[in-house]
CSV table of C-alpha atoms and ligand atoms in Angstrom, one decimal:
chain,number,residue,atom,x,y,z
K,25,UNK,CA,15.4,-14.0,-6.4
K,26,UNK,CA,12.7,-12.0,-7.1
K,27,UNK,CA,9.1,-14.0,-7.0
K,28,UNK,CA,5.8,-12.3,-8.7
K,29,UNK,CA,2.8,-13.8,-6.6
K,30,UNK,CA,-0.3,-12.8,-8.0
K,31,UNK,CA,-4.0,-13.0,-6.0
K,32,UNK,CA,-1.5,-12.6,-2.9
K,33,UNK,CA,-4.3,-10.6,-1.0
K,34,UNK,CA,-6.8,-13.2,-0.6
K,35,UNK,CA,-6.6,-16.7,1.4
K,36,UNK,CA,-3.6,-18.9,0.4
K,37,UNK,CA,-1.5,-16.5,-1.6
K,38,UNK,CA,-1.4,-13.7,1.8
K,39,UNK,CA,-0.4,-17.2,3.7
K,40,UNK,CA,2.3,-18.0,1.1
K,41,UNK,CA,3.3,-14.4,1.0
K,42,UNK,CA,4.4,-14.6,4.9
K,43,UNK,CA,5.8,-18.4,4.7
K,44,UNK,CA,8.1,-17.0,2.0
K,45,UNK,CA,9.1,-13.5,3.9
K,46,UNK,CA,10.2,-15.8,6.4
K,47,UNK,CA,11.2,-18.9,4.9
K,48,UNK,CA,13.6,-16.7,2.4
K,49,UNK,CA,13.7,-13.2,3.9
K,50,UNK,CA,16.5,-13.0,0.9
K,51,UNK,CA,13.9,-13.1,-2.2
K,52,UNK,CA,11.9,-10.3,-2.6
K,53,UNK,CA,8.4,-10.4,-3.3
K,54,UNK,CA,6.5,-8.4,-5.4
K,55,UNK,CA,2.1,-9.2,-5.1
K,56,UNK,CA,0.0,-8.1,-7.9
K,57,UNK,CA,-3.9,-8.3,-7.0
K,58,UNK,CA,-6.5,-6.6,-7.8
K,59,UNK,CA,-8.1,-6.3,-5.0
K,60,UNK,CA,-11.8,-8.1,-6.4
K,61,UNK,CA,-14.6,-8.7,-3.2
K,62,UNK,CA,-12.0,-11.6,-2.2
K,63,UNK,CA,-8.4,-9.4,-1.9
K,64,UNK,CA,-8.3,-7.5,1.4
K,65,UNK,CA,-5.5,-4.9,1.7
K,66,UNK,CA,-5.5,-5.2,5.6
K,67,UNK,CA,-4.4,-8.8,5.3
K,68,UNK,CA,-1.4,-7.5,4.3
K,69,UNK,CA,-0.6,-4.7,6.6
K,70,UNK,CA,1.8,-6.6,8.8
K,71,UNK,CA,4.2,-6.8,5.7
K,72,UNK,CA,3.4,-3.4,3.6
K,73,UNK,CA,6.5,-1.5,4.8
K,74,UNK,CA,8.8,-4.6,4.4
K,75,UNK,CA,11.6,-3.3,2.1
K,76,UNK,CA,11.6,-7.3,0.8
K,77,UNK,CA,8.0,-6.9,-0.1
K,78,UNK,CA,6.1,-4.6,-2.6
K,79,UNK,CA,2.7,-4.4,-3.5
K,80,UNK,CA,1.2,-3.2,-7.1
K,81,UNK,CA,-2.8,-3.1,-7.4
K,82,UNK,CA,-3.3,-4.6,-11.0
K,83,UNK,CA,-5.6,-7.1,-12.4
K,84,UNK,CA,-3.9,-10.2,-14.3
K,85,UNK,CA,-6.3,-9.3,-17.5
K,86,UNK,CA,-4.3,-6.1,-18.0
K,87,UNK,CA,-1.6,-7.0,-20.6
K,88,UNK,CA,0.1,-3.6,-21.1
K,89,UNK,CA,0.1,-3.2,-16.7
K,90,UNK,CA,1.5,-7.0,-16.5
K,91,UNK,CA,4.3,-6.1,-19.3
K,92,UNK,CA,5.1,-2.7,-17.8
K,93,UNK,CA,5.4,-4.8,-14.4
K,94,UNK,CA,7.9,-7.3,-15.8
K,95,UNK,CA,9.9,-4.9,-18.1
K,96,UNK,CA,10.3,-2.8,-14.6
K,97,UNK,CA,10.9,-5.9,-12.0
K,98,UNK,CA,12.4,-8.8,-14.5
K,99,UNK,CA,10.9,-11.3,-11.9
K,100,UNK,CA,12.7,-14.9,-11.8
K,101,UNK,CA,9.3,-16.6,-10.9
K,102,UNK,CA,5.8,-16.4,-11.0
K,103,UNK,CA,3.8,-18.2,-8.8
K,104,UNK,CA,0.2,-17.5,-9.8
K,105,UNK,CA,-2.7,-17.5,-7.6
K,106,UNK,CA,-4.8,-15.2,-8.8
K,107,UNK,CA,-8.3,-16.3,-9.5
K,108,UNK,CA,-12.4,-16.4,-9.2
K,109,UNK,CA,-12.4,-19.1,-6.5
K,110,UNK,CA,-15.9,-19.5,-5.2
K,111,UNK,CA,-18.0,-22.8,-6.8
K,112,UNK,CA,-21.2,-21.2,-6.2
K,113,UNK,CA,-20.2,-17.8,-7.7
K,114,UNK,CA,-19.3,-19.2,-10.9
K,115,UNK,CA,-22.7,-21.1,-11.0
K,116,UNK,CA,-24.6,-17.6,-10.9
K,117,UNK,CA,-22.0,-15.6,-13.2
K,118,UNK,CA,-19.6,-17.6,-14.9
K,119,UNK,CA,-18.0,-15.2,-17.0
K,120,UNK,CA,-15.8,-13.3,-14.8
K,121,UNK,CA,-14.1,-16.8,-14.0
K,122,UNK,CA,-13.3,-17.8,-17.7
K,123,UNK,CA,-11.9,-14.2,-17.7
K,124,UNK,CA,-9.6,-13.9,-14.4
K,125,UNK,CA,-9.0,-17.9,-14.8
K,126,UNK,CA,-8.5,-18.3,-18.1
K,127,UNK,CA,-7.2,-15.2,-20.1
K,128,UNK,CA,-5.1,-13.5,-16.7
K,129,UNK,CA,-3.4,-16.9,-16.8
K,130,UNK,CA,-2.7,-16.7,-20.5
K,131,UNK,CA,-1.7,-12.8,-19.9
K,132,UNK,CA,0.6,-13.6,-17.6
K,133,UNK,CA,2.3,-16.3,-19.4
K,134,UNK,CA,2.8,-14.1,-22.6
K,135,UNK,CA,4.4,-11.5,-20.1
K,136,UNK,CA,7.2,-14.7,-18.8
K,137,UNK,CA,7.6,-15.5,-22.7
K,138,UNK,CA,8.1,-12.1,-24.2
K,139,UNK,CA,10.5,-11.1,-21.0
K,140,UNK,CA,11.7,-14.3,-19.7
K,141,UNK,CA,11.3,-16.5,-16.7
K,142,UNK,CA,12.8,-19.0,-14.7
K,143,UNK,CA,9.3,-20.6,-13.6
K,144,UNK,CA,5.8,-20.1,-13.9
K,145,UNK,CA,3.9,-21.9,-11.4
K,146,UNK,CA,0.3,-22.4,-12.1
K,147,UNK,CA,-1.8,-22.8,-8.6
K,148,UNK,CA,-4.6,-25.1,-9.4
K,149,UNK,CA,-6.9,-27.3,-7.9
K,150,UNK,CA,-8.1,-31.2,-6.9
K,151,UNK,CA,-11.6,-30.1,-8.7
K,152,UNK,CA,-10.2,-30.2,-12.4
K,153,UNK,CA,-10.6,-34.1,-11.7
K,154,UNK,CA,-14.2,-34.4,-11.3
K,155,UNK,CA,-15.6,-36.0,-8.4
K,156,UNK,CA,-15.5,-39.8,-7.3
K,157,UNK,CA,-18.4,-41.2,-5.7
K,158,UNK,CA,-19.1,-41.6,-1.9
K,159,UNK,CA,-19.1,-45.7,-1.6
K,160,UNK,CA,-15.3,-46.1,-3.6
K,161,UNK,CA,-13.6,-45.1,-0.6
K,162,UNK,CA,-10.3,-46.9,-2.2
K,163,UNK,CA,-10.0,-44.5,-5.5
K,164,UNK,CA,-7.9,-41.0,-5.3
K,165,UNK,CA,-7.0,-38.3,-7.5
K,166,UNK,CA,-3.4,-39.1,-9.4
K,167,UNK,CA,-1.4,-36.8,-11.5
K,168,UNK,CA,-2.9,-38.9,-14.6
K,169,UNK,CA,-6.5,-38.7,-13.4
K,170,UNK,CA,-8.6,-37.2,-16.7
K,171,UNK,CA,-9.5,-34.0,-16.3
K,172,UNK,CA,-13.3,-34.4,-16.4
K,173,UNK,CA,-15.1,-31.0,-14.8
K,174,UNK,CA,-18.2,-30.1,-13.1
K,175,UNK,CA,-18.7,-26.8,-11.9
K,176,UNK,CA,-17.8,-23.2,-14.1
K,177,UNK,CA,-15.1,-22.9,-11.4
K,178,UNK,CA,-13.6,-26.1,-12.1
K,179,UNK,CA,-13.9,-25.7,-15.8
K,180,UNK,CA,-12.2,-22.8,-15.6
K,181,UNK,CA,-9.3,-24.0,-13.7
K,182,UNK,CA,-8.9,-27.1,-16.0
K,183,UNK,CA,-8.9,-25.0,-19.1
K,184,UNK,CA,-6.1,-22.6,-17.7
K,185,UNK,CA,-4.1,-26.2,-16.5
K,186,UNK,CA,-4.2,-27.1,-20.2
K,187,UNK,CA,-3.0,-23.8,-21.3
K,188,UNK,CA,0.0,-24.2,-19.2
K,189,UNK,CA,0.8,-27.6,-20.7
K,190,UNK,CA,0.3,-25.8,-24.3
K,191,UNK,CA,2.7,-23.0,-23.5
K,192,UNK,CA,5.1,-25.6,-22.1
K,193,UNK,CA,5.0,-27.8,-24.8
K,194,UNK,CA,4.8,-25.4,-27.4
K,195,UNK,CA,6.9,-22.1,-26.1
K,196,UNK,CA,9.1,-24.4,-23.9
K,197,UNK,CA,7.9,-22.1,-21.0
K,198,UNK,CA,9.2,-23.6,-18.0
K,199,UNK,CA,5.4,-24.4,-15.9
K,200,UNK,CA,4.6,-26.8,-12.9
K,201,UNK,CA,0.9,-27.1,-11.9
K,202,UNK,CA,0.0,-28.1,-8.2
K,203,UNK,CA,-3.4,-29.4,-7.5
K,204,UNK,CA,-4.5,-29.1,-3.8
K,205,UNK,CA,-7.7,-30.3,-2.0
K,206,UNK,CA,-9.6,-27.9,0.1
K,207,UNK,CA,-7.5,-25.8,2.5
K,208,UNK,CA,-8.3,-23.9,5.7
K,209,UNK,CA,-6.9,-21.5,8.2
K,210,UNK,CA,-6.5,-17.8,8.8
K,211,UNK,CA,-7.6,-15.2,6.2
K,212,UNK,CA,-10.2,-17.6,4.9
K,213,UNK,CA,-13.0,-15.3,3.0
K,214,UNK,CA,-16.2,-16.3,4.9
K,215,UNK,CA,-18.4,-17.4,1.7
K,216,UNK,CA,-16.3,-20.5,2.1
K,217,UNK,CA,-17.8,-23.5,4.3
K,218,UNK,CA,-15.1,-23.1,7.5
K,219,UNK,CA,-15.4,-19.6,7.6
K,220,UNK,CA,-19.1,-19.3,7.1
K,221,UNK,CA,-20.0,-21.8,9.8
K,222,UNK,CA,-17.8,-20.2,12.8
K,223,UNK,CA,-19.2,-16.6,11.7
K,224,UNK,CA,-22.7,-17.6,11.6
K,225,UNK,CA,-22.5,-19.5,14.7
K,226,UNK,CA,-21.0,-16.6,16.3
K,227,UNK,CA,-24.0,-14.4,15.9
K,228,UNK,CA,-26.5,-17.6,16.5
K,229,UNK,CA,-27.2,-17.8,12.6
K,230,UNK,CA,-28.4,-20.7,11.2
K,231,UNK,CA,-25.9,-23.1,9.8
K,232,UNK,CA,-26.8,-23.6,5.7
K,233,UNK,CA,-25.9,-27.6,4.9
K,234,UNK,CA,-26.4,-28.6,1.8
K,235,UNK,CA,-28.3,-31.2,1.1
K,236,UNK,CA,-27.7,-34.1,3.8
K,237,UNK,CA,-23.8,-33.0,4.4
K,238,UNK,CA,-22.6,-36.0,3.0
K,239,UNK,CA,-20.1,-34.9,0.7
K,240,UNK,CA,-16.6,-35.4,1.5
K,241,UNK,CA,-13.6,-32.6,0.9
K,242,UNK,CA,-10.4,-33.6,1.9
K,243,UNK,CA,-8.7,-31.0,4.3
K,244,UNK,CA,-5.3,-29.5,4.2
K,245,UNK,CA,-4.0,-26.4,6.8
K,246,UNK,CA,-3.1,-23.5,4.0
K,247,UNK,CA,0.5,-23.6,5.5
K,248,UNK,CA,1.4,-27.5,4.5
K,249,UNK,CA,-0.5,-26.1,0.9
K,250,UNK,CA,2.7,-23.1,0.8
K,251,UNK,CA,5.3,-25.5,2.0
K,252,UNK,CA,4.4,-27.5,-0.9
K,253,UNK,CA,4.2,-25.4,-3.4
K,254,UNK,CA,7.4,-23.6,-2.0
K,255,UNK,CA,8.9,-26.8,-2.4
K,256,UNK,CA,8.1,-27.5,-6.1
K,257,UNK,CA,9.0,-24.1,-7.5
K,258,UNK,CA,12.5,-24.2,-6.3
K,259,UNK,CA,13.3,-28.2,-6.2
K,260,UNK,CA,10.5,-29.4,-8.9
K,261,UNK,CA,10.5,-30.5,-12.4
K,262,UNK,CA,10.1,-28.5,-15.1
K,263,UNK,CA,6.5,-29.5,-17.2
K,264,UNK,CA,5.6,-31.4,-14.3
K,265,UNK,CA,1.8,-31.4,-12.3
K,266,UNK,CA,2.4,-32.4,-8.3
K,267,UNK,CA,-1.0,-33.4,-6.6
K,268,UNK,CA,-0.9,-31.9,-2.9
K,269,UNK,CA,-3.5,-33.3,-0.5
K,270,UNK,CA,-3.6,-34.7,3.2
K,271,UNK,CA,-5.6,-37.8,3.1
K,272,UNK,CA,-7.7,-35.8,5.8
K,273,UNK,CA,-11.0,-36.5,4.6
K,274,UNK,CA,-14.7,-35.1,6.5
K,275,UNK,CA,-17.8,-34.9,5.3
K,276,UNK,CA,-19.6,-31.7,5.4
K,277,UNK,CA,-21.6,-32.7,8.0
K,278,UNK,CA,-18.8,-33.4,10.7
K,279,UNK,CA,-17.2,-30.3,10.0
K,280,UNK,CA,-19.8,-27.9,10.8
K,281,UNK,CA,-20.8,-30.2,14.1
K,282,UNK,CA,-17.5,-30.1,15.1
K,283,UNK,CA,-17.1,-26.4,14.7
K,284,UNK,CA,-20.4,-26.4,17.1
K,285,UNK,CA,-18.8,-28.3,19.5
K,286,UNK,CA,-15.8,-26.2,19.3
K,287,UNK,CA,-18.0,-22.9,19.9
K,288,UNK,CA,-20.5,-24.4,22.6
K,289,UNK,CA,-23.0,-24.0,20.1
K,290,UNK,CA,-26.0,-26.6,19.7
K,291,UNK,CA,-26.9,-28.5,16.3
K,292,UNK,CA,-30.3,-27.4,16.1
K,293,UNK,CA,-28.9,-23.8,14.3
K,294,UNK,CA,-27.8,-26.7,11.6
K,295,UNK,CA,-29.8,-26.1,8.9
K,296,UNK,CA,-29.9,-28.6,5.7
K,297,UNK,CA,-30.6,-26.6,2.7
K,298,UNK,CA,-31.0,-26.6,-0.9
K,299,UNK,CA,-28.1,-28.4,-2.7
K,300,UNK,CA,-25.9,-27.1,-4.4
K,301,UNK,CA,-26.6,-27.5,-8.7
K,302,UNK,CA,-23.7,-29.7,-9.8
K,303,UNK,CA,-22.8,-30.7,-6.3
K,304,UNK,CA,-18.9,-32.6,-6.5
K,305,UNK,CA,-19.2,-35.8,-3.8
K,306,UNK,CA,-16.3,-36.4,-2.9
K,307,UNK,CA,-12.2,-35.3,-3.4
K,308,UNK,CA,-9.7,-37.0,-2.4
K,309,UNK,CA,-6.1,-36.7,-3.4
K,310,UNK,CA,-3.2,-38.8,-3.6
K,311,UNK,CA,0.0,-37.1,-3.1
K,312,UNK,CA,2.5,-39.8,-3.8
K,313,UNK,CA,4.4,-38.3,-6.3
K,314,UNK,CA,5.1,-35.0,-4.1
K,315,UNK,CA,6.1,-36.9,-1.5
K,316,UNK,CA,8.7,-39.5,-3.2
K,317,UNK,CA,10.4,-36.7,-5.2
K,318,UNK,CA,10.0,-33.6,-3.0
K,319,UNK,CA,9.7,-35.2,0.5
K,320,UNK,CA,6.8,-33.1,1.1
K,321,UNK,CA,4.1,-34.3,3.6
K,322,UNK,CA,1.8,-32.3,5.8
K,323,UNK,CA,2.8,-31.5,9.3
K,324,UNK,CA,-0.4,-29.8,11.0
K,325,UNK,CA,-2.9,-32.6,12.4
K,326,UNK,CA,-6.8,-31.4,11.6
K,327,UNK,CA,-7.4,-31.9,15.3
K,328,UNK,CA,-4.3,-28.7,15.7
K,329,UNK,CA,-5.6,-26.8,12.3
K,330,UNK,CA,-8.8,-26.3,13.2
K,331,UNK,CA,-8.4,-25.7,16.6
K,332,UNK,CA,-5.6,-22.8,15.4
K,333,UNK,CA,-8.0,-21.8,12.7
K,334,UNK,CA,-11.2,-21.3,15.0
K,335,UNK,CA,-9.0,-19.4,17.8
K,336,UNK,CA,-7.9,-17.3,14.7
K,337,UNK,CA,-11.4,-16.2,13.9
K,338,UNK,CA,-12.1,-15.5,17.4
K,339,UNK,CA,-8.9,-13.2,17.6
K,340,UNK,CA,-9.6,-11.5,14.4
K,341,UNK,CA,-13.1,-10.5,14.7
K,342,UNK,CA,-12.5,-7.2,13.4
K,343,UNK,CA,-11.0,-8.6,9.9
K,344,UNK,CA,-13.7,-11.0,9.6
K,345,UNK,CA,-16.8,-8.3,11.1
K,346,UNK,CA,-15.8,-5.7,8.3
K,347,UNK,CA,-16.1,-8.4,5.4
K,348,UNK,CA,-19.5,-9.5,6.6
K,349,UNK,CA,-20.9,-6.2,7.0
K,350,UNK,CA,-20.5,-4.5,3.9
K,351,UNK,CA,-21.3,-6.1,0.5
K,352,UNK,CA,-21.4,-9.5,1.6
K,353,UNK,CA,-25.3,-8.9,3.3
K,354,UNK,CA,-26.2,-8.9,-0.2
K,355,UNK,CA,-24.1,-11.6,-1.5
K,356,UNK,CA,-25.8,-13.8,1.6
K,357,UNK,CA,-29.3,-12.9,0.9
K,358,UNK,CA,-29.1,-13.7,-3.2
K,359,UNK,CA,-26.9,-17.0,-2.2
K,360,UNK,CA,-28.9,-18.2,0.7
K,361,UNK,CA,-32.4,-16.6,0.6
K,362,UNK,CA,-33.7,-18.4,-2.0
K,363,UNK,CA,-32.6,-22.3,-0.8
K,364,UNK,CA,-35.3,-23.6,0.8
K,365,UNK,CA,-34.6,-25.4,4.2
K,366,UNK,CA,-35.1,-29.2,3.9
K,367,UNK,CA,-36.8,-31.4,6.7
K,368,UNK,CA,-34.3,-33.0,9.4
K,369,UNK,CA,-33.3,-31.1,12.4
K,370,UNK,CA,-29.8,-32.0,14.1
K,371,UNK,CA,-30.1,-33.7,17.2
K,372,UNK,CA,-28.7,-32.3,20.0
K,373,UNK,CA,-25.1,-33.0,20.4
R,409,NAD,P1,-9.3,-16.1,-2.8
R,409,NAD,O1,-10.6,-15.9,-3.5
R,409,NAD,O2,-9.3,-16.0,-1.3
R,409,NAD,O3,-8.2,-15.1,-3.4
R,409,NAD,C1,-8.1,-14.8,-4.7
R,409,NAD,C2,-7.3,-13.5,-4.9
R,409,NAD,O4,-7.1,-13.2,-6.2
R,409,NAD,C3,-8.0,-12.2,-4.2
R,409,NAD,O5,-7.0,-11.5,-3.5
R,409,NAD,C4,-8.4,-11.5,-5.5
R,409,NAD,O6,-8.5,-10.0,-5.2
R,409,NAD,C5,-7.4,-11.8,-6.5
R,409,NAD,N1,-7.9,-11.7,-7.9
R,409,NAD,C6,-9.0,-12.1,-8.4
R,409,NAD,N2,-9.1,-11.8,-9.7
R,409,NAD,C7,-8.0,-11.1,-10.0
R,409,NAD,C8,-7.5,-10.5,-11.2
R,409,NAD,N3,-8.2,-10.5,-12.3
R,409,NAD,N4,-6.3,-9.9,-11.1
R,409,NAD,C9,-5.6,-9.9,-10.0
R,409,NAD,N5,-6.0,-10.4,-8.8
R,409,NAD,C10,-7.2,-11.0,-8.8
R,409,NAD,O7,-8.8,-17.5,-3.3
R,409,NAD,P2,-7.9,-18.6,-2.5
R,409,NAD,O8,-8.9,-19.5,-1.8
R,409,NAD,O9,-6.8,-18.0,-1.8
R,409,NAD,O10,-7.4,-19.4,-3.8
R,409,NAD,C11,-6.1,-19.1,-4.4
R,409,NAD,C12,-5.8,-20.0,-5.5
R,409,NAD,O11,-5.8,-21.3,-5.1
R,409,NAD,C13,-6.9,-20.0,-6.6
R,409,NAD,O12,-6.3,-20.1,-7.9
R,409,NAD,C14,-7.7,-21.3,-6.3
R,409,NAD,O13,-8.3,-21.8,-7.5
R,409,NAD,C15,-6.6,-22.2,-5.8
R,409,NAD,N6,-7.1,-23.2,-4.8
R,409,NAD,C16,-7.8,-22.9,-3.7
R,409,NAD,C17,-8.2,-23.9,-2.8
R,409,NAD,C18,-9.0,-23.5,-1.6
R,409,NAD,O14,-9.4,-24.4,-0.8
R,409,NAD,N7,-9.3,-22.3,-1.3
R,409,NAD,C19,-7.8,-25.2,-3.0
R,409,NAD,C20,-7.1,-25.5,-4.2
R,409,NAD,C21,-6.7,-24.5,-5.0
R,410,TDX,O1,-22.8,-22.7,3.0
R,410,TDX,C1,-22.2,-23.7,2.6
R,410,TDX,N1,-22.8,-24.9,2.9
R,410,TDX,C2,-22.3,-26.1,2.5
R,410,TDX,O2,-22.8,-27.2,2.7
R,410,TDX,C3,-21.0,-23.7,1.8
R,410,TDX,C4,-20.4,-22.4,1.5
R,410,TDX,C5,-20.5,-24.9,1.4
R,410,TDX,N2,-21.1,-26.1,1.7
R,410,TDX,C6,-20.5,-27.3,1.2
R,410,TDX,C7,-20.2,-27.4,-0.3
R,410,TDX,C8,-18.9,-28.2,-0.3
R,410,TDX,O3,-19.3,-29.6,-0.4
R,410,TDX,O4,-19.2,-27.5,1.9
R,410,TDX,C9,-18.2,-28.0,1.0
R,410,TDX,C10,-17.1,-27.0,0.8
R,410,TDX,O5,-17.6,-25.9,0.1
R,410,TDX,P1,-16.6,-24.6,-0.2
R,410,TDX,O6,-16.0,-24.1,1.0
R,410,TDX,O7,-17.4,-23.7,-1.1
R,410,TDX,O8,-15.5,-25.3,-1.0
R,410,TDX,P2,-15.5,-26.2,-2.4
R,410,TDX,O9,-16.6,-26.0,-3.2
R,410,TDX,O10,-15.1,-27.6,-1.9
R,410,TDX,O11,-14.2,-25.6,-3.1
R,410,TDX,C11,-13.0,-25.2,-2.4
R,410,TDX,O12,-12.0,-26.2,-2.6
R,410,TDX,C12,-11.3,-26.3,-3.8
R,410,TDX,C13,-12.4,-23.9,-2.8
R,410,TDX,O13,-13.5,-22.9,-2.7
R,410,TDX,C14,-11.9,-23.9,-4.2
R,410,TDX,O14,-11.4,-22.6,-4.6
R,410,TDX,C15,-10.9,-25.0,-4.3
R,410,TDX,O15,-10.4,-25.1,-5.6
């Protein structure tokens, strides 16, 4: 089989890259990314010369490059993670999200209609659903949850969900949509919470909180995440949306303390900031439905994922050091210089 993975040089879709090269060395893989601030070439460098595996440098928005690219590989799938990912990015510039998020997605569905496809597979997220509030620790996120946004990011994931459900219903093209909570674990871009906290404890930086830390995300190792959505695109339904989650829930707060702990590090470089405009409380998935019909559930513990995730970032210094060099200085300053830092120390630990 041959799989189209788009966005498969940033976080999840370089992680679903390798769980497929070894899952089912027999499909070949063909990764279109565009390389934006988030896509990192060197992620990929362990399988660049693998004859299962090629790599084409496009962007998802490029109708005539997709359509040349699907005349020349006729893929049988396309699992499509390509996207603006960052919450806080969107709030300073939305437009390049409804852009990548919203037209690449209808780009790349007009390519699997005009040429034919066995599946697309829409990546999406827990976020389309809103937020529920901190002190209704018994609701979840189902399949039938409204859709009811908050951020630009979120919108923008939402409208691109109901696209697919349009071109399903409408075209008959043959979509499933997975919606996963937060994930974590190697090749994690450092804007993200995780990633941010272990680099800027590294070098003694202060450790941006926002607000009180309260809010909750609901944790899932990006490898459970690729099992999963390996799972649905060759054993799930046609027109269906699978909710993938861990019931792993932490609140901000306990994350970044424990990632202090982990490092030696003391709580008083925790710094509460500035919240962040629009601010989702808490996620929390139920994943029922993927478990009853797929038999999917997570393997890796949190206690294991972030312990492997942490010794990653302390292996890889060199992949993470070049990222937070370069461009990202300034992407730091605009994001973080301005938030003011609230009263409250952290006691020591
Ligand atoms: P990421 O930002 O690390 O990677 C996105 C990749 O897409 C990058 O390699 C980037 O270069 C590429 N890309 C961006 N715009 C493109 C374009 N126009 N054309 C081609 N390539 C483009 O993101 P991630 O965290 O790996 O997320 C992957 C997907 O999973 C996204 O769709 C995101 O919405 C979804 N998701 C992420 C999480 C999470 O916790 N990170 C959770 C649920 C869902
Ligand atoms: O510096 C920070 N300080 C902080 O307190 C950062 C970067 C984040 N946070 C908080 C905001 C969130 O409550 O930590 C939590 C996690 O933040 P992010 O890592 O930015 O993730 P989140 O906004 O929850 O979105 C993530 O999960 C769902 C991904 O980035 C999305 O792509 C995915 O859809």
């Amino acid at each position: 089989m041959k799989i189209i993975v788009t966005g498969g040089a940033g976080f999840i879709g370089s992680n679903f890259v390798f769980y497929e090269r070894k899952r089912h060395p027999e499909d070949r893989i063909i990764c279109v990314d565009s390389l934006t601030y988030a896509g990192n070439l060197e992620t990929l460098k362990s399988v660049l010369d693998d004859p299962g595996f090629r790599f084409v440098k496009l962007d998802i928005r490029d109708r005539e490059g997709v359509y040349k690219l699907f005349e020349e590989e006729k893929p049988d799938i396309v699992v499509n993670f390509a996207a603006e990912s960052h919450v806080d990015r969107s709030i300073e510039n939305p437009t390049i999200f409804l852009e990548t998020n919203i037209i690449g997605t209808s780009v790349l569905m007009d390519a699997c209609r005009k040429y034919g496809i066995g599946r697309y597979h829409q990546v999406s997220t827990d976020e389309v659903y809103g937020d529920l509030p901190l002190d209704r620790p018994d609701l979840f996120f189902h399949e039938d949850t409204p859709i009811h946004t908050s951020s630009p990011y979120s919108t923008s994931k939402a409208s691109a969900d109901l696209l697919v459900g349009a071109y399903h219903r409408t075209y008959g093209l043959p979509t499933t949509i997975s919606r996963c909570s937060n994930n974590y674990g190697p090749y994690q871009f450092p804007e993200k919470l995780i990633p941010l906290m272990i680099a800027n404890a590294l070098a003694d930086k202060p450790l941006p909180v926002y607000g009180e830390g309260l809010n909750v995300r609901d944790w899932l190792y990006v490898e459970d995440h690729c099992k999963a959505i390996d799972l649905i695109i060759r054993k799930g339904t046609v027109g269906e949306i699978y909710n993938i989650g861990g019931h792993n829930e932490m609140r901000n707060i306990d994350i970044v303390k424990l990632i202090c702990d982990y490092l030696g590090k003391p709580y008083s470089l925790i710094e509460h900031v500035t919240d962040r405009k629009g601010h989702d409380q808490r996620y929390a998935i139920d994943p029922t439905k993927i478990h009853k019909e797929l038999g999917w559930l997570p393997e890796t513990k949190f206690a294991d994922g972030i312990r492997k995730t942490i010794q990653w970032y302390l292996d890889n210094k060199e992949w993470w050091e070049n990222i937070v060099s370069g461009e990202y200085q300034n992407y730091y300053k605009k994001m973080y210089g301005n938030r003011e830092v609230l009263d409250g120390k952290e006691p020591e630990a």
